[in-house]
Amino acid sequence: RSLLRTDAEIPWSLFIVGRILFPLAFAWIYTKGYEPAKAPLGQGIRYGLAVGGVYAGYGAWVGYAVTPLALSLTLKTFLLGIVEMAILGVLVALVYGRRAAPASAG
């Protein structure tokens, strides 16, 4: 038996909802810790690494515990997940930093 569902077994509506909710929640949480006096780039990296540690750490290590995955694959999943979230953190910071800058100047 495969570890993954076939295309016919995937509940696509739930998949799409998850793919919409995650970036919205990711960006919203960033705005709650945004500090106008600090550079957006550094904040984005810090935020992305923090979220990446939680997101990738939980997903990779729990996945390793419950599925027959190789440890090397788990390590790669963990590290690439952190890198992915750091990149997303920078993107959110740059977009939000530009939008928040005029409001903080007034």
Coordinates of N, CA and C in Angstrom, one line a residue:
R1 N 0.8 -1.2 0.0 CA 0.0 0.0 0.0 C 0.9 1.2 0.0
S2 N 0.5 2.2 -0.8 CA 1.3 3.5 -0.9 C 1.0 4.3 0.3
L3 N 2.0 5.2 0.6 CA 1.8 6.1 1.7 C 0.9 7.3 1.3
L4 N 0.8 7.5 0.0 CA 0.0 8.7 -0.5 C -1.3 8.2 -1.1
R5 N -2.3 9.1 -1.1 CA -3.5 8.8 -1.7 C -3.4 8.9 -3.2
T6 N -4.2 8.2 -3.9 CA -4.3 8.4 -5.4 C -5.1 9.7 -5.7
D7 N -5.0 10.2 -6.9 CA -5.7 11.4 -7.3 C -7.2 11.2 -7.0
A8 N -7.7 10.1 -7.2 CA -9.2 9.8 -7.0 C -9.5 9.9 -5.5
E9 N -8.6 9.6 -4.6 CA -8.8 9.5 -3.2 C -8.6 10.9 -2.5
I10 N -8.0 11.8 -3.1 CA -7.7 13.1 -2.5 C -8.9 13.9 -2.4
P11 N -9.2 14.4 -1.2 CA -10.4 15.4 -1.0 C -9.9 16.8 -1.5
W12 N -10.1 17.0 -2.8 CA -9.5 18.2 -3.4 C -10.0 19.5 -2.8
S13 N -11.3 19.5 -2.3 CA -11.8 20.8 -1.7 C -11.1 21.1 -0.4
L14 N -10.7 20.1 0.4 CA -10.0 20.3 1.6 C -8.5 20.7 1.3
F15 N -8.0 20.2 0.2 CA -6.6 20.5 -0.2 C -6.6 22.0 -0.6
I16 N -7.6 22.4 -1.4 CA -7.6 23.8 -1.8 C -7.8 24.8 -0.6
V17 N -8.7 24.4 0.3 CA -9.0 25.2 1.5 C -7.7 25.4 2.3
G18 N -7.0 24.3 2.5 CA -5.7 24.4 3.2 C -4.7 25.2 2.5
R19 N -4.6 25.1 1.2 CA -3.7 26.0 0.4 C -4.0 27.4 0.4
I20 N -5.3 27.8 0.7 CA -5.7 29.2 0.8 C -5.5 29.7 2.2
L21 N -5.8 28.9 3.2 CA -5.8 29.3 4.6 C -4.4 29.5 5.1
F22 N -3.4 28.6 4.7 CA -2.1 28.7 5.2 C -1.4 30.1 4.9
P23 N -1.4 30.5 3.6 CA -0.7 31.8 3.4 C -1.5 33.0 4.0
L24 N -2.8 32.9 4.1 CA -3.5 34.0 4.8 C -3.1 34.0 6.3
A25 N -3.1 32.9 6.9 CA -2.7 32.8 8.3 C -1.3 33.2 8.5
F26 N -0.4 32.8 7.7 CA 1.0 33.1 7.7 C 1.2 34.6 7.7
A27 N 0.6 35.3 6.7 CA 0.7 36.7 6.6 C 0.1 37.5 7.8
W28 N -1.1 37.0 8.2 CA -1.8 37.7 9.3 C -1.0 37.6 10.6
I29 N -0.4 36.4 10.9 CA 0.4 36.3 12.1 C 1.6 37.2 12.0
Y30 N 2.2 37.3 10.8 CA 3.4 38.3 10.7 C 3.0 39.7 11.1
T31 N 1.8 40.1 10.7 CA 1.4 41.5 11.0 C 1.3 41.8 12.5
K32 N 1.0 40.7 13.2 CA 0.8 40.9 14.7 C 2.1 41.1 15.4
G33 N 3.2 40.7 14.8 CA 4.5 40.9 15.4 C 5.4 42.0 14.7
Y34 N 4.8 42.6 13.7 CA 5.6 43.6 12.9 C 6.0 44.8 13.8
E35 N 7.3 45.1 13.6 CA 7.8 46.3 14.4 C 8.3 47.3 13.4
P36 N 7.6 48.4 13.3 CA 7.9 49.4 12.2 C 9.3 50.0 12.3
A37 N 9.9 50.0 13.5 CA 11.2 50.6 13.7 C 12.3 49.7 13.2
K38 N 12.0 48.4 12.9 CA 13.0 47.5 12.5 C 12.9 47.2 11.0
A39 N 14.0 46.8 10.4 CA 14.0 46.5 8.9 C 13.2 45.3 8.6
P40 N 12.3 45.4 7.6 CA 11.4 44.3 7.2 C 12.2 43.1 6.9
L41 N 13.3 43.2 6.2 CA 14.1 42.0 5.8 C 14.5 41.1 7.0
G42 N 15.1 41.7 8.0 CA 15.5 41.0 9.2 C 14.3 40.4 9.9
Q43 N 13.2 41.1 10.0 CA 12.0 40.6 10.6 C 11.4 39.4 9.8
G44 N 11.4 39.5 8.5 CA 10.9 38.4 7.7 C 11.7 37.1 7.8
I45 N 13.1 37.3 7.9 CA 13.9 36.1 8.0 C 13.7 35.5 9.4
R46 N 13.6 36.3 10.4 CA 13.4 35.8 11.8 C 12.1 35.1 11.9
Y47 N 11.0 35.7 11.4 CA 9.7 35.2 11.4 C 9.7 33.8 10.6
G48 N 10.2 33.8 9.4 CA 10.2 32.6 8.6 C 11.0 31.5 9.2
L49 N 12.1 31.8 9.9 CA 12.9 30.7 10.6 C 12.1 30.2 11.8
A50 N 11.4 31.1 12.5 CA 10.6 30.6 13.6 C 9.4 29.7 13.2
V51 N 8.7 30.2 12.2 CA 7.6 29.4 11.7 C 8.1 28.1 11.1
G52 N 9.2 28.2 10.3 CA 9.8 27.1 9.7 C 10.2 26.0 10.7
G53 N 10.7 26.4 11.8 CA 11.1 25.5 12.9 C 9.9 24.7 13.4
V54 N 8.8 25.4 13.6 CA 7.6 24.8 14.1 C 7.0 23.9 13.0
Y55 N 6.7 24.5 11.9 CA 6.0 23.9 10.8 C 6.8 22.7 10.2
A56 N 8.0 22.9 9.9 CA 8.9 21.8 9.3 C 9.3 20.8 10.4
G57 N 9.5 21.3 11.5 CA 9.9 20.4 12.6 C 8.8 19.4 13.0
Y58 N 7.6 20.0 13.1 CA 6.5 19.1 13.5 C 6.2 18.1 12.3
G59 N 6.1 18.7 11.1 CA 5.8 17.8 10.0 C 6.8 16.8 9.7
A60 N 8.1 17.1 9.7 CA 9.1 16.2 9.4 C 9.3 15.1 10.4
W61 N 9.4 15.5 11.7 CA 9.6 14.6 12.7 C 8.4 13.7 13.1
V62 N 7.3 14.2 13.0 CA 6.1 13.4 13.2 C 5.9 12.5 12.0
G63 N 6.1 13.0 10.8 CA 6.1 12.2 9.7 C 7.1 11.0 9.7
Y64 N 8.3 11.3 10.2 CA 9.3 10.2 10.3 C 8.8 9.2 11.4
A65 N 8.2 9.6 12.4 CA 7.8 8.7 13.5 C 6.6 7.8 13.0
V66 N 5.8 8.3 12.1 CA 4.6 7.4 11.8 C 4.6 6.8 10.4
T67 N 5.6 7.1 9.6 CA 5.7 6.5 8.3 C 7.1 6.0 8.1
P68 N 7.3 5.0 7.2 CA 8.6 4.4 7.0 C 9.5 5.2 6.1
L69 N 9.8 6.4 6.5 CA 10.7 7.3 5.7 C 12.1 7.1 6.1
A70 N 13.1 7.3 5.2 CA 14.5 7.3 5.6 C 14.8 8.6 6.4
L71 N 15.7 8.5 7.3 CA 16.1 9.6 8.1 C 16.7 10.7 7.3
S72 N 17.5 10.3 6.2 CA 18.0 11.4 5.3 C 16.9 12.2 4.6
L73 N 15.9 11.5 4.2 CA 14.8 12.2 3.6 C 14.1 13.2 4.6
T74 N 13.9 12.7 5.9 CA 13.3 13.5 6.9 C 14.2 14.8 7.2
L75 N 15.5 14.6 7.2 CA 16.4 15.7 7.5 C 16.3 16.8 6.3
K76 N 16.2 16.3 5.1 CA 16.1 17.1 3.9 C 14.7 17.9 4.0
T77 N 13.7 17.1 4.3 CA 12.4 17.7 4.4 C 12.4 18.9 5.5
F78 N 13.0 18.6 6.6 CA 13.1 19.6 7.7 C 13.8 20.8 7.3
L79 N 15.0 20.6 6.7 CA 15.8 21.8 6.3 C 15.2 22.6 5.2
L80 N 14.7 21.9 4.2 CA 14.1 22.6 3.1 C 12.8 23.3 3.5
G81 N 12.1 22.7 4.5 CA 10.9 23.4 5.1 C 11.3 24.7 5.7
I82 N 12.4 24.7 6.5 CA 12.8 25.9 7.1 C 13.2 27.0 6.1
V83 N 14.0 26.5 5.1 CA 14.4 27.5 4.0 C 13.1 28.0 3.3
E84 N 12.2 27.2 3.0 CA 10.9 27.6 2.4 C 10.2 28.7 3.2
M85 N 10.1 28.4 4.5 CA 9.4 29.4 5.4 C 10.2 30.7 5.5
A86 N 11.5 30.6 5.5 CA 12.3 31.8 5.6 C 12.1 32.7 4.3
I87 N 12.1 32.0 3.2 CA 11.8 32.8 1.9 C 10.4 33.4 2.0
L88 N 9.4 32.6 2.4 CA 8.1 33.2 2.5 C 8.0 34.3 3.5
G89 N 8.8 34.2 4.6 CA 8.8 35.3 5.6 C 9.4 36.6 5.0
V90 N 10.4 36.4 4.2 CA 11.0 37.6 3.6 C 10.0 38.2 2.6
L91 N 9.3 37.4 1.8 CA 8.3 37.9 0.9 C 7.2 38.7 1.6
V92 N 6.7 38.1 2.7 CA 5.6 38.7 3.4 C 6.2 40.0 4.0
A93 N 7.4 40.0 4.6 CA 7.9 41.2 5.2 C 8.1 42.3 4.2
L94 N 8.6 42.0 3.0 CA 8.8 43.0 2.0 C 7.4 43.6 1.5
V95 N 6.4 42.8 1.3 CA 5.1 43.3 0.9 C 4.5 44.1 2.0
Y96 N 4.5 43.5 3.2 CA 3.8 44.2 4.3 C 4.6 45.5 4.7
G97 N 6.0 45.4 4.7 CA 6.8 46.5 5.0 C 6.5 47.7 4.2
R98 N 6.3 47.5 2.9 CA 6.0 48.6 1.9 C 4.6 49.2 2.2
R99 N 3.7 48.3 2.6 CA 2.3 48.7 2.8 C 2.2 49.5 4.1
A100 N 3.0 49.0 5.1 CA 2.9 49.6 6.5 C 3.7 50.9 6.6
A101 N 4.7 51.1 5.7 CA 5.6 52.3 5.9 C 4.8 53.6 5.8
P102 N 3.9 53.8 4.9 CA 3.2 55.1 4.8 C 2.4 55.4 6.1
A103 N 1.8 54.3 6.6 CA 0.9 54.5 7.8 C 1.8 54.9 9.0
S104 N 3.0 54.3 9.1 CA 3.9 54.6 10.3 C 4.5 55.9 10.2
A105 N 4.6 56.5 9.0 CA 5.2 57.8 8.8 C 4.3 58.9 9.3
G106 N 3.0 58.7 9.3 CA 2.0 59.7 9.6 C 1.7 59.8 11.0

